[in-house]
Amino acid sequence: MTSDRTSAILYKELSAHALQCLSGGVASAHNTLFKPTRETWLNFKRLHLDQIDTYKQGEQVARRPGDDTCKYCEKFHLSNLKTIDKNKDISLGKQLEDCFSDFFNQELKHREINLTCIRADGFDQQQPDYMHMPDFKIIDSKGDAVFYFEFKAIFRPYLKISEKVRADYECYSHSQTLDISNGKKLENQRNLVEKIGVKKVVYVYWYDIPCVKGIFWLSAQRVYELWDNGDTPRYKRKTVAGDLNDAGYLRAAVNKIYLPLPEMANFDSLFELIQTG
């Protein structure tokens, strides 16, 4: 079985796990969230796998298909514009992180990889900058960290990305965002990553939009290259209700960069990377 087929099976299993562990569901969820099908596998192949080599050669990503899935996605998401509720977003994010790490540990055990996934970030009075650490670390039986990853979940595409950010971006190919806030959030994390070893860190995306579904990842080294070179434009989204706290201060990240799906690797290869170091 190919690594891509294995990744599709893994995502189907993760989706079933998510339906069990997310007690309150996901607000404004599209009707195929956590429901991968043969159609989404075909889209995974057409919109991701088939474009990896051509994208490396400098070709633009293919235009979005414009099929019934696209029509549903556009109608649904443009008529259900997301409202920001920071407290609920934090709660959902925590549930997703717990769900993913639980599944990840189950898969490590299934593969007989003697490693464990635990949280890596958090406030430490001795090292206060640890709150900027990547979300998770992989530890060995001695408790030593051998790998780290930042975790993001994207369940709705940026439909107007080609209009608002860059004309050659498509909603399916560049909706995997990374917050940079005022420029310091990503910079602070990068400083920590470079201390622990940039080759030991990746950015992981739980990506489930109507057309493409899966777990994808990009190395921290490549993320920082794209950021440094300006290959992924920085964009400040419109501030909406819920971005501000009661005192009127911005607490949500509105400055973002957009990472390319064609450069990302699949779920199965993440386990291979961790195992081989």
PDB file of C-alpha atoms in Angstrom:
ATOM      1  CA  MET A   1       0.000   0.000   0.000  1.00  0.00           C
ATOM      2  CA  THR A   2       1.341   3.438  -0.899  1.00  0.00           C
ATOM      3  CA  SER A   3       2.043   6.091   1.709  1.00  0.00           C
ATOM      4  CA  ASP A   4      -0.737   8.246   0.256  1.00  0.00           C
ATOM      5  CA  ARG A   5      -3.285   5.432   0.531  1.00  0.00           C
ATOM      6  CA  THR A   6      -2.153   4.782   4.087  1.00  0.00           C
ATOM      7  CA  SER A   7      -2.588   8.487   4.827  1.00  0.00           C
ATOM      8  CA  ALA A   8      -6.143   8.406   3.478  1.00  0.00           C
ATOM      9  CA  ILE A   9      -6.976   5.445   5.727  1.00  0.00           C
ATOM     10  CA  LEU A  10      -5.382   7.183   8.707  1.00  0.00           C
ATOM     11  CA  TYR A  11      -7.468  10.273   8.049  1.00  0.00           C
ATOM     12  CA  LYS A  12     -10.645   8.218   7.876  1.00  0.00           C
ATOM     13  CA  GLU A  13      -9.773   6.706  11.269  1.00  0.00           C
ATOM     14  CA  LEU A  14      -8.936  10.119  12.740  1.00  0.00           C
ATOM     15  CA  SER A  15     -12.251  11.489  11.465  1.00  0.00           C
ATOM     16  CA  ALA A  16     -14.174   8.709  13.194  1.00  0.00           C
ATOM     17  CA  HIS A  17     -12.198   9.428  16.358  1.00  0.00           C
ATOM     18  CA  ALA A  18     -13.038  13.140  16.083  1.00  0.00           C
ATOM     19  CA  LEU A  19     -16.765  12.462  15.854  1.00  0.00           C
ATOM     20  CA  GLN A  20     -16.495  10.621  19.167  1.00  0.00           C
ATOM     21  CA  CYS A  21     -14.297  13.020  21.110  1.00  0.00           C
ATOM     22  CA  LEU A  22     -15.660  16.430  20.054  1.00  0.00           C
ATOM     23  CA  SER A  23     -18.570  16.740  22.454  1.00  0.00           C
ATOM     24  CA  GLY A  24     -19.992  20.027  21.204  1.00  0.00           C
ATOM     25  CA  GLY A  25     -19.199  19.575  17.539  1.00  0.00           C
ATOM     26  CA  VAL A  26     -17.783  22.401  15.411  1.00  0.00           C
ATOM     27  CA  ALA A  27     -19.703  25.641  14.952  1.00  0.00           C
ATOM     28  CA  SER A  28     -20.740  26.452  11.367  1.00  0.00           C
ATOM     29  CA  ALA A  29     -19.386  23.111  10.156  1.00  0.00           C
ATOM     30  CA  HIS A  30     -19.832  22.194   6.497  1.00  0.00           C
ATOM     31  CA  ASN A  31     -21.782  19.011   5.799  1.00  0.00           C
ATOM     32  CA  THR A  32     -18.779  16.793   5.016  1.00  0.00           C
ATOM     33  CA  LEU A  33     -16.600  17.704   8.004  1.00  0.00           C
ATOM     34  CA  PHE A  34     -14.910  14.513   9.284  1.00  0.00           C
ATOM     35  CA  LYS A  35     -16.644  12.547   6.499  1.00  0.00           C
ATOM     36  CA  PRO A  36     -14.011  11.553   3.928  1.00  0.00           C
ATOM     37  CA  THR A  37     -15.356   9.737   0.871  1.00  0.00           C
ATOM     38  CA  ARG A  38     -14.094   8.301  -2.401  1.00  0.00           C
ATOM     39  CA  GLU A  39     -14.735  11.709  -3.958  1.00  0.00           C
ATOM     40  CA  THR A  40     -12.470  13.437  -1.453  1.00  0.00           C
ATOM     41  CA  TRP A  41      -9.779  10.817  -2.140  1.00  0.00           C
ATOM     42  CA  LEU A  42     -10.012  11.619  -5.857  1.00  0.00           C
ATOM     43  CA  ASN A  43      -9.779  15.322  -5.044  1.00  0.00           C
ATOM     44  CA  PHE A  44      -6.785  14.608  -2.798  1.00  0.00           C
ATOM     45  CA  LYS A  45      -5.114  13.015  -5.804  1.00  0.00           C
ATOM     46  CA  ARG A  46      -6.139  15.649  -8.342  1.00  0.00           C
ATOM     47  CA  LEU A  47      -5.741  18.795  -6.246  1.00  0.00           C
ATOM     48  CA  HIS A  48      -2.707  17.712  -4.231  1.00  0.00           C
ATOM     49  CA  LEU A  49      -0.723  14.704  -5.454  1.00  0.00           C
ATOM     50  CA  ASP A  50      -0.934  15.479  -9.165  1.00  0.00           C
ATOM     51  CA  GLN A  51       0.355  19.018  -8.606  1.00  0.00           C
ATOM     52  CA  ILE A  52       3.370  18.359  -6.393  1.00  0.00           C
ATOM     53  CA  ASP A  53       5.882  18.022  -9.243  1.00  0.00           C
ATOM     54  CA  THR A  54       4.415  20.737 -11.465  1.00  0.00           C
ATOM     55  CA  TYR A  55       4.356  23.196  -8.560  1.00  0.00           C
ATOM     56  CA  LYS A  56       8.041  22.479  -7.885  1.00  0.00           C
ATOM     57  CA  GLN A  57       8.718  23.302 -11.535  1.00  0.00           C
ATOM     58  CA  GLY A  58       7.147  26.729 -11.087  1.00  0.00           C
ATOM     59  CA  GLU A  59       3.690  26.105 -12.511  1.00  0.00           C
ATOM     60  CA  GLN A  60       0.678  27.711 -10.872  1.00  0.00           C
ATOM     61  CA  VAL A  61      -1.833  25.545  -9.075  1.00  0.00           C
ATOM     62  CA  ALA A  62      -4.855  24.434 -11.071  1.00  0.00           C
ATOM     63  CA  ARG A  63      -7.964  26.531 -10.878  1.00  0.00           C
ATOM     64  CA  ARG A  64     -10.562  25.245  -8.454  1.00  0.00           C
ATOM     65  CA  PRO A  65     -12.835  22.712 -10.177  1.00  0.00           C
ATOM     66  CA  GLY A  66     -16.065  24.715 -10.038  1.00  0.00           C
ATOM     67  CA  ASP A  67     -18.085  21.516  -9.635  1.00  0.00           C
ATOM     68  CA  ASP A  68     -21.054  20.838  -7.345  1.00  0.00           C
ATOM     69  CA  THR A  69     -18.748  20.553  -4.331  1.00  0.00           C
ATOM     70  CA  CYS A  70     -17.344  24.004  -5.098  1.00  0.00           C
ATOM     71  CA  LYS A  71     -20.817  25.451  -5.547  1.00  0.00           C
ATOM     72  CA  TYR A  72     -21.981  24.037  -2.223  1.00  0.00           C
ATOM     73  CA  CYS A  73     -18.816  25.203  -0.460  1.00  0.00           C
ATOM     74  CA  GLU A  74     -19.096  28.741  -1.794  1.00  0.00           C
ATOM     75  CA  LYS A  75     -22.801  29.039  -1.051  1.00  0.00           C
ATOM     76  CA  PHE A  76     -22.464  27.573   2.438  1.00  0.00           C
ATOM     77  CA  HIS A  77     -19.422  29.474   3.626  1.00  0.00           C
ATOM     78  CA  LEU A  78     -20.342  32.832   2.123  1.00  0.00           C
ATOM     79  CA  SER A  79     -23.787  32.632   3.714  1.00  0.00           C
ATOM     80  CA  ASN A  80     -22.338  31.471   7.043  1.00  0.00           C
ATOM     81  CA  LEU A  81     -19.569  33.970   7.599  1.00  0.00           C
ATOM     82  CA  LYS A  82     -17.551  33.037  10.634  1.00  0.00           C
ATOM     83  CA  THR A  83     -18.093  35.043  13.784  1.00  0.00           C
ATOM     84  CA  ILE A  84     -15.204  35.212  16.191  1.00  0.00           C
ATOM     85  CA  ASP A  85     -15.760  33.985  19.726  1.00  0.00           C
ATOM     86  CA  LYS A  86     -12.263  33.738  21.134  1.00  0.00           C
ATOM     87  CA  ASN A  87     -13.279  31.751  24.219  1.00  0.00           C
ATOM     88  CA  LYS A  88     -15.164  29.144  22.172  1.00  0.00           C
ATOM     89  CA  ASP A  89     -12.342  29.005  19.633  1.00  0.00           C
ATOM     90  CA  ILE A  90      -9.846  28.313  22.417  1.00  0.00           C
ATOM     91  CA  SER A  91     -12.100  25.596  23.849  1.00  0.00           C
ATOM     92  CA  LEU A  92     -12.544  23.923  20.460  1.00  0.00           C
ATOM     93  CA  GLY A  93      -8.835  24.222  19.761  1.00  0.00           C
ATOM     94  CA  LYS A  94      -8.055  22.441  23.018  1.00  0.00           C
ATOM     95  CA  GLN A  95     -10.488  19.627  22.161  1.00  0.00           C
ATOM     96  CA  LEU A  96      -8.962  19.232  18.703  1.00  0.00           C
ATOM     97  CA  GLU A  97      -5.444  19.164  20.123  1.00  0.00           C
ATOM     98  CA  ASP A  98      -6.416  16.524  22.687  1.00  0.00           C
ATOM     99  CA  CYS A  99      -8.219  14.489  20.035  1.00  0.00           C
ATOM    100  CA  PHE A 100      -5.282  14.624  17.642  1.00  0.00           C
ATOM    101  CA  SER A 101      -2.598  13.834  20.227  1.00  0.00           C
ATOM    102  CA  ASP A 102      -4.677  10.922  21.549  1.00  0.00           C
ATOM    103  CA  PHE A 103      -5.004   9.468  18.049  1.00  0.00           C
ATOM    104  CA  PHE A 104      -1.345  10.166  17.341  1.00  0.00           C
ATOM    105  CA  ASN A 105      -0.277   8.215  20.412  1.00  0.00           C
ATOM    106  CA  GLN A 106      -2.555   5.331  19.451  1.00  0.00           C
ATOM    107  CA  GLU A 107      -0.881   5.192  16.044  1.00  0.00           C
ATOM    108  CA  LEU A 108       2.620   5.350  17.545  1.00  0.00           C
ATOM    109  CA  LYS A 109       1.682   2.367  19.707  1.00  0.00           C
ATOM    110  CA  HIS A 110       0.149   0.531  16.735  1.00  0.00           C
ATOM    111  CA  ARG A 111       3.386   0.993  14.780  1.00  0.00           C
ATOM    112  CA  GLU A 112       5.408  -0.125  17.808  1.00  0.00           C
ATOM    113  CA  ILE A 113       7.270   3.189  17.869  1.00  0.00           C
ATOM    114  CA  ASN A 114       8.428   3.690  21.449  1.00  0.00           C
ATOM    115  CA  LEU A 115       7.712   7.425  21.557  1.00  0.00           C
ATOM    116  CA  THR A 116       4.978   9.574  23.116  1.00  0.00           C
ATOM    117  CA  CYS A 117       3.334  12.811  22.030  1.00  0.00           C
ATOM    118  CA  ILE A 118       2.805  15.377  24.819  1.00  0.00           C
ATOM    119  CA  ARG A 119       2.316  19.141  25.059  1.00  0.00           C
ATOM    120  CA  ALA A 120       5.416  21.275  24.688  1.00  0.00           C
ATOM    121  CA  ASP A 121       4.137  24.819  25.142  1.00  0.00           C
ATOM    122  CA  GLY A 122       2.987  26.517  28.322  1.00  0.00           C
ATOM    123  CA  PHE A 123       4.177  29.059  30.845  1.00  0.00           C
ATOM    124  CA  ASP A 124       7.262  28.237  32.870  1.00  0.00           C
ATOM    125  CA  GLN A 125       8.450  30.747  35.475  1.00  0.00           C
ATOM    126  CA  GLN A 126      12.026  29.657  34.875  1.00  0.00           C
ATOM    127  CA  GLN A 127      11.672  29.917  31.104  1.00  0.00           C
ATOM    128  CA  PRO A 128       8.707  32.226  30.352  1.00  0.00           C
ATOM    129  CA  ASP A 129       9.329  32.183  26.610  1.00  0.00           C
ATOM    130  CA  TYR A 130       8.238  28.526  26.564  1.00  0.00           C
ATOM    131  CA  MET A 131       4.677  29.716  25.965  1.00  0.00           C
ATOM    132  CA  HIS A 132       5.864  30.307  22.388  1.00  0.00           C
ATOM    133  CA  MET A 133       7.114  26.740  21.946  1.00  0.00           C
ATOM    134  CA  PRO A 134       5.528  24.517  19.284  1.00  0.00           C
ATOM    135  CA  ASP A 135       2.345  22.898  20.608  1.00  0.00           C
ATOM    136  CA  PHE A 136       3.647  19.336  20.913  1.00  0.00           C
ATOM    137  CA  LYS A 137       6.827  17.403  21.446  1.00  0.00           C
ATOM    138  CA  ILE A 138       7.634  13.759  20.888  1.00  0.00           C
ATOM    139  CA  ILE A 139       9.579  12.222  23.760  1.00  0.00           C
ATOM    140  CA  ASP A 140      11.464   8.951  24.073  1.00  0.00           C
ATOM    141  CA  SER A 141      11.307   6.486  26.960  1.00  0.00           C
ATOM    142  CA  LYS A 142      13.772   8.620  28.939  1.00  0.00           C
ATOM    143  CA  GLY A 143      11.602  11.711  28.587  1.00  0.00           C
ATOM    144  CA  ASP A 144      13.969  13.417  26.165  1.00  0.00           C
ATOM    145  CA  ALA A 145      12.390  15.407  23.336  1.00  0.00           C
ATOM    146  CA  VAL A 146      13.285  14.094  19.894  1.00  0.00           C
ATOM    147  CA  PHE A 147      10.807  16.043  17.767  1.00  0.00           C
ATOM    148  CA  TYR A 148       8.342  18.956  17.909  1.00  0.00           C
ATOM    149  CA  PHE A 149       5.355  20.139  15.917  1.00  0.00           C
ATOM    150  CA  GLU A 150       3.056  23.127  15.823  1.00  0.00           C
ATOM    151  CA  PHE A 151      -0.567  22.106  15.265  1.00  0.00           C
ATOM    152  CA  LYS A 152      -3.238  23.958  13.272  1.00  0.00           C
ATOM    153  CA  ALA A 153      -6.792  23.048  12.254  1.00  0.00           C
ATOM    154  CA  ILE A 154      -8.409  24.568   9.157  1.00  0.00           C
ATOM    155  CA  PHE A 155     -12.012  23.615   8.392  1.00  0.00           C
ATOM    156  CA  ARG A 156     -13.092  26.416   6.059  1.00  0.00           C
ATOM    157  CA  PRO A 157     -11.305  27.678   2.943  1.00  0.00           C
ATOM    158  CA  TYR A 158     -10.480  31.290   2.204  1.00  0.00           C
ATOM    159  CA  LEU A 159     -12.773  31.546  -0.807  1.00  0.00           C
ATOM    160  CA  LYS A 160     -11.674  35.026  -1.866  1.00  0.00           C
ATOM    161  CA  ILE A 161      -7.952  34.428  -1.520  1.00  0.00           C
ATOM    162  CA  SER A 162      -7.249  34.978  -5.225  1.00  0.00           C
ATOM    163  CA  GLU A 163      -8.956  38.377  -4.996  1.00  0.00           C
ATOM    164  CA  LYS A 164      -7.653  39.512  -1.628  1.00  0.00           C
ATOM    165  CA  VAL A 165      -4.163  38.012  -1.345  1.00  0.00           C
ATOM    166  CA  ARG A 166      -2.675  36.803  -4.629  1.00  0.00           C
ATOM    167  CA  ALA A 167      -4.196  36.056  -8.013  1.00  0.00           C
ATOM    168  CA  ASP A 168      -2.462  32.692  -8.501  1.00  0.00           C
ATOM    169  CA  TYR A 169      -3.640  31.305  -5.158  1.00  0.00           C
ATOM    170  CA  GLU A 170      -6.707  29.078  -4.961  1.00  0.00           C
ATOM    171  CA  CYS A 171      -9.000  28.496  -2.002  1.00  0.00           C
ATOM    172  CA  TYR A 172      -8.097  24.802  -1.747  1.00  0.00           C
ATOM    173  CA  SER A 173      -4.341  25.290  -2.209  1.00  0.00           C
ATOM    174  CA  HIS A 174      -3.432  28.192   0.083  1.00  0.00           C
ATOM    175  CA  SER A 175      -5.961  28.281   2.933  1.00  0.00           C
ATOM    176  CA  GLN A 176      -3.503  26.765   5.393  1.00  0.00           C
ATOM    177  CA  THR A 177      -2.715  29.915   7.300  1.00  0.00           C
ATOM    178  CA  LEU A 178      -0.096  30.731   9.890  1.00  0.00           C
ATOM    179  CA  ASP A 179      -0.584  33.610  12.315  1.00  0.00           C
ATOM    180  CA  ILE A 180       2.195  36.153  12.584  1.00  0.00           C
ATOM    181  CA  SER A 181       0.242  38.714  14.674  1.00  0.00           C
ATOM    182  CA  ASN A 182       2.346  41.883  14.785  1.00  0.00           C
ATOM    183  CA  GLY A 183       5.286  39.979  13.359  1.00  0.00           C
ATOM    184  CA  LYS A 184       6.503  38.875  16.782  1.00  0.00           C
ATOM    185  CA  LYS A 185       4.450  35.707  17.324  1.00  0.00           C
ATOM    186  CA  LEU A 186       6.116  33.673  14.600  1.00  0.00           C
ATOM    187  CA  GLU A 187       9.453  35.376  15.232  1.00  0.00           C
ATOM    188  CA  ASN A 188       9.369  34.442  18.920  1.00  0.00           C
ATOM    189  CA  GLN A 189       8.567  30.842  18.086  1.00  0.00           C
ATOM    190  CA  ARG A 190      11.252  30.761  15.430  1.00  0.00           C
ATOM    191  CA  ASN A 191      13.864  31.900  17.941  1.00  0.00           C
ATOM    192  CA  LEU A 192      12.960  28.952  20.175  1.00  0.00           C
ATOM    193  CA  VAL A 193      12.842  26.532  17.258  1.00  0.00           C
ATOM    194  CA  GLU A 194      16.320  27.542  16.143  1.00  0.00           C
ATOM    195  CA  LYS A 195      17.588  26.842  19.663  1.00  0.00           C
ATOM    196  CA  ILE A 196      16.144  23.328  19.774  1.00  0.00           C
ATOM    197  CA  GLY A 197      17.034  22.595  16.145  1.00  0.00           C
ATOM    198  CA  VAL A 198      14.970  23.699  13.174  1.00  0.00           C
ATOM    199  CA  LYS A 199      15.250  20.276  11.513  1.00  0.00           C
ATOM    200  CA  LYS A 200      13.425  18.728  14.474  1.00  0.00           C
ATOM    201  CA  VAL A 201      10.283  20.842  13.974  1.00  0.00           C
ATOM    202  CA  VAL A 202       7.364  20.761  11.532  1.00  0.00           C
ATOM    203  CA  TYR A 203       4.053  22.576  11.152  1.00  0.00           C
ATOM    204  CA  VAL A 204       1.113  20.158  11.050  1.00  0.00           C
ATOM    205  CA  TYR A 205      -2.311  20.983   9.588  1.00  0.00           C
ATOM    206  CA  TRP A 206      -5.589  19.184  10.171  1.00  0.00           C
ATOM    207  CA  TYR A 207      -7.186  20.268   6.912  1.00  0.00           C
ATOM    208  CA  ASP A 208     -10.809  19.368   6.238  1.00  0.00           C
ATOM    209  CA  ILE A 209     -12.659  21.442   3.658  1.00  0.00           C
ATOM    210  CA  PRO A 210     -15.371  20.054   1.361  1.00  0.00           C
ATOM    211  CA  CYS A 211     -12.987  19.123  -1.464  1.00  0.00           C
ATOM    212  CA  VAL A 212      -9.705  18.180   0.240  1.00  0.00           C
ATOM    213  CA  LYS A 213      -9.203  16.390   3.553  1.00  0.00           C
ATOM    214  CA  GLY A 214      -6.183  15.103   5.397  1.00  0.00           C
ATOM    215  CA  ILE A 215      -3.292  15.761   7.716  1.00  0.00           C
ATOM    216  CA  PHE A 216      -0.515  17.687   6.007  1.00  0.00           C
ATOM    217  CA  TRP A 217       2.797  19.042   7.220  1.00  0.00           C
ATOM    218  CA  LEU A 218       5.604  21.341   6.177  1.00  0.00           C
ATOM    219  CA  SER A 219       9.057  21.551   7.729  1.00  0.00           C
ATOM    220  CA  ALA A 220       9.821  24.567   9.897  1.00  0.00           C
ATOM    221  CA  GLN A 221      12.866  25.175   7.748  1.00  0.00           C
ATOM    222  CA  ARG A 222      10.699  25.534   4.641  1.00  0.00           C
ATOM    223  CA  VAL A 223       8.123  27.701   6.459  1.00  0.00           C
ATOM    224  CA  TYR A 224      10.846  30.135   7.466  1.00  0.00           C
ATOM    225  CA  GLU A 225      12.337  30.141   3.962  1.00  0.00           C
ATOM    226  CA  LEU A 226       8.959  31.102   2.508  1.00  0.00           C
ATOM    227  CA  TRP A 227       8.561  33.803   5.150  1.00  0.00           C
ATOM    228  CA  ASP A 228      12.065  35.227   4.669  1.00  0.00           C
ATOM    229  CA  ASN A 229      11.849  35.248   0.881  1.00  0.00           C
ATOM    230  CA  GLY A 230       8.402  36.800   0.801  1.00  0.00           C
ATOM    231  CA  ASP A 231       7.169  33.834  -1.238  1.00  0.00           C
ATOM    232  CA  THR A 232       3.979  33.771   0.804  1.00  0.00           C
ATOM    233  CA  PRO A 233       2.405  37.229   1.068  1.00  0.00           C
ATOM    234  CA  ARG A 234       1.546  38.660   4.446  1.00  0.00           C
ATOM    235  CA  TYR A 235      -2.069  39.662   4.672  1.00  0.00           C
ATOM    236  CA  LYS A 236      -4.071  41.372   7.377  1.00  0.00           C
ATOM    237  CA  ARG A 237      -7.656  40.182   7.416  1.00  0.00           C
ATOM    238  CA  LYS A 238     -10.520  42.471   8.303  1.00  0.00           C
ATOM    239  CA  THR A 239     -11.105  42.847  12.036  1.00  0.00           C
ATOM    240  CA  VAL A 240     -14.524  41.467  13.001  1.00  0.00           C
ATOM    241  CA  ALA A 241     -16.663  41.239  16.124  1.00  0.00           C
ATOM    242  CA  GLY A 242     -14.994  38.983  18.644  1.00  0.00           C
ATOM    243  CA  ASP A 243     -11.447  39.974  17.720  1.00  0.00           C
ATOM    244  CA  LEU A 244     -11.429  42.574  20.491  1.00  0.00           C
ATOM    245  CA  ASN A 245     -11.602  42.027  24.236  1.00  0.00           C
ATOM    246  CA  ASP A 246     -13.905  43.946  26.583  1.00  0.00           C
ATOM    247  CA  ALA A 247     -11.356  46.738  26.862  1.00  0.00           C
ATOM    248  CA  GLY A 248     -11.237  47.125  23.092  1.00  0.00           C
ATOM    249  CA  TYR A 249      -7.797  45.600  22.579  1.00  0.00           C
ATOM    250  CA  LEU A 250      -7.129  43.200  19.735  1.00  0.00           C
ATOM    251  CA  ARG A 251      -6.654  39.659  21.049  1.00  0.00           C
ATOM    252  CA  ALA A 252      -7.070  37.643  17.858  1.00  0.00           C
ATOM    253  CA  ALA A 253      -4.349  37.191  15.245  1.00  0.00           C
ATOM    254  CA  VAL A 254      -5.356  39.001  12.063  1.00  0.00           C
ATOM    255  CA  ASN A 255      -1.946  39.076  10.330  1.00  0.00           C
ATOM    256  CA  LYS A 256      -1.322  35.858   8.439  1.00  0.00           C
ATOM    257  CA  ILE A 257       0.799  34.108   5.851  1.00  0.00           C
ATOM    258  CA  TYR A 258      -0.521  31.396   3.536  1.00  0.00           C
ATOM    259  CA  LEU A 259       1.332  28.125   3.040  1.00  0.00           C
ATOM    260  CA  PRO A 260       1.167  26.046  -0.184  1.00  0.00           C
ATOM    261  CA  LEU A 261      -0.599  22.682  -0.099  1.00  0.00           C
ATOM    262  CA  PRO A 262       1.488  21.311  -3.037  1.00  0.00           C
ATOM    263  CA  GLU A 263       4.639  21.564  -0.898  1.00  0.00           C
ATOM    264  CA  MET A 264       3.164  19.684   2.043  1.00  0.00           C
ATOM    265  CA  ALA A 265       3.730  16.034   2.887  1.00  0.00           C
ATOM    266  CA  ASN A 266       1.172  13.436   3.969  1.00  0.00           C
ATOM    267  CA  PHE A 267       0.167  11.977   7.346  1.00  0.00           C
ATOM    268  CA  ASP A 268       1.950   8.644   7.009  1.00  0.00           C
ATOM    269  CA  SER A 269       5.272  10.300   6.200  1.00  0.00           C
ATOM    270  CA  LEU A 270       5.114  12.241   9.473  1.00  0.00           C
ATOM    271  CA  PHE A 271       5.405   8.991  11.430  1.00  0.00           C
ATOM    272  CA  GLU A 272       8.244   7.881   9.175  1.00  0.00           C
ATOM    273  CA  LEU A 273      10.061  11.171   9.753  1.00  0.00           C
ATOM    274  CA  ILE A 274       9.693  10.948  13.521  1.00  0.00           C
ATOM    275  CA  GLN A 275      10.825   7.326  13.599  1.00  0.00           C
ATOM    276  CA  THR A 276      13.913   7.861  11.459  1.00  0.00           C
ATOM    277  CA  GLY A 277      14.798  11.219  13.014  1.00  0.00           C
TER     278      GLY A 277
END
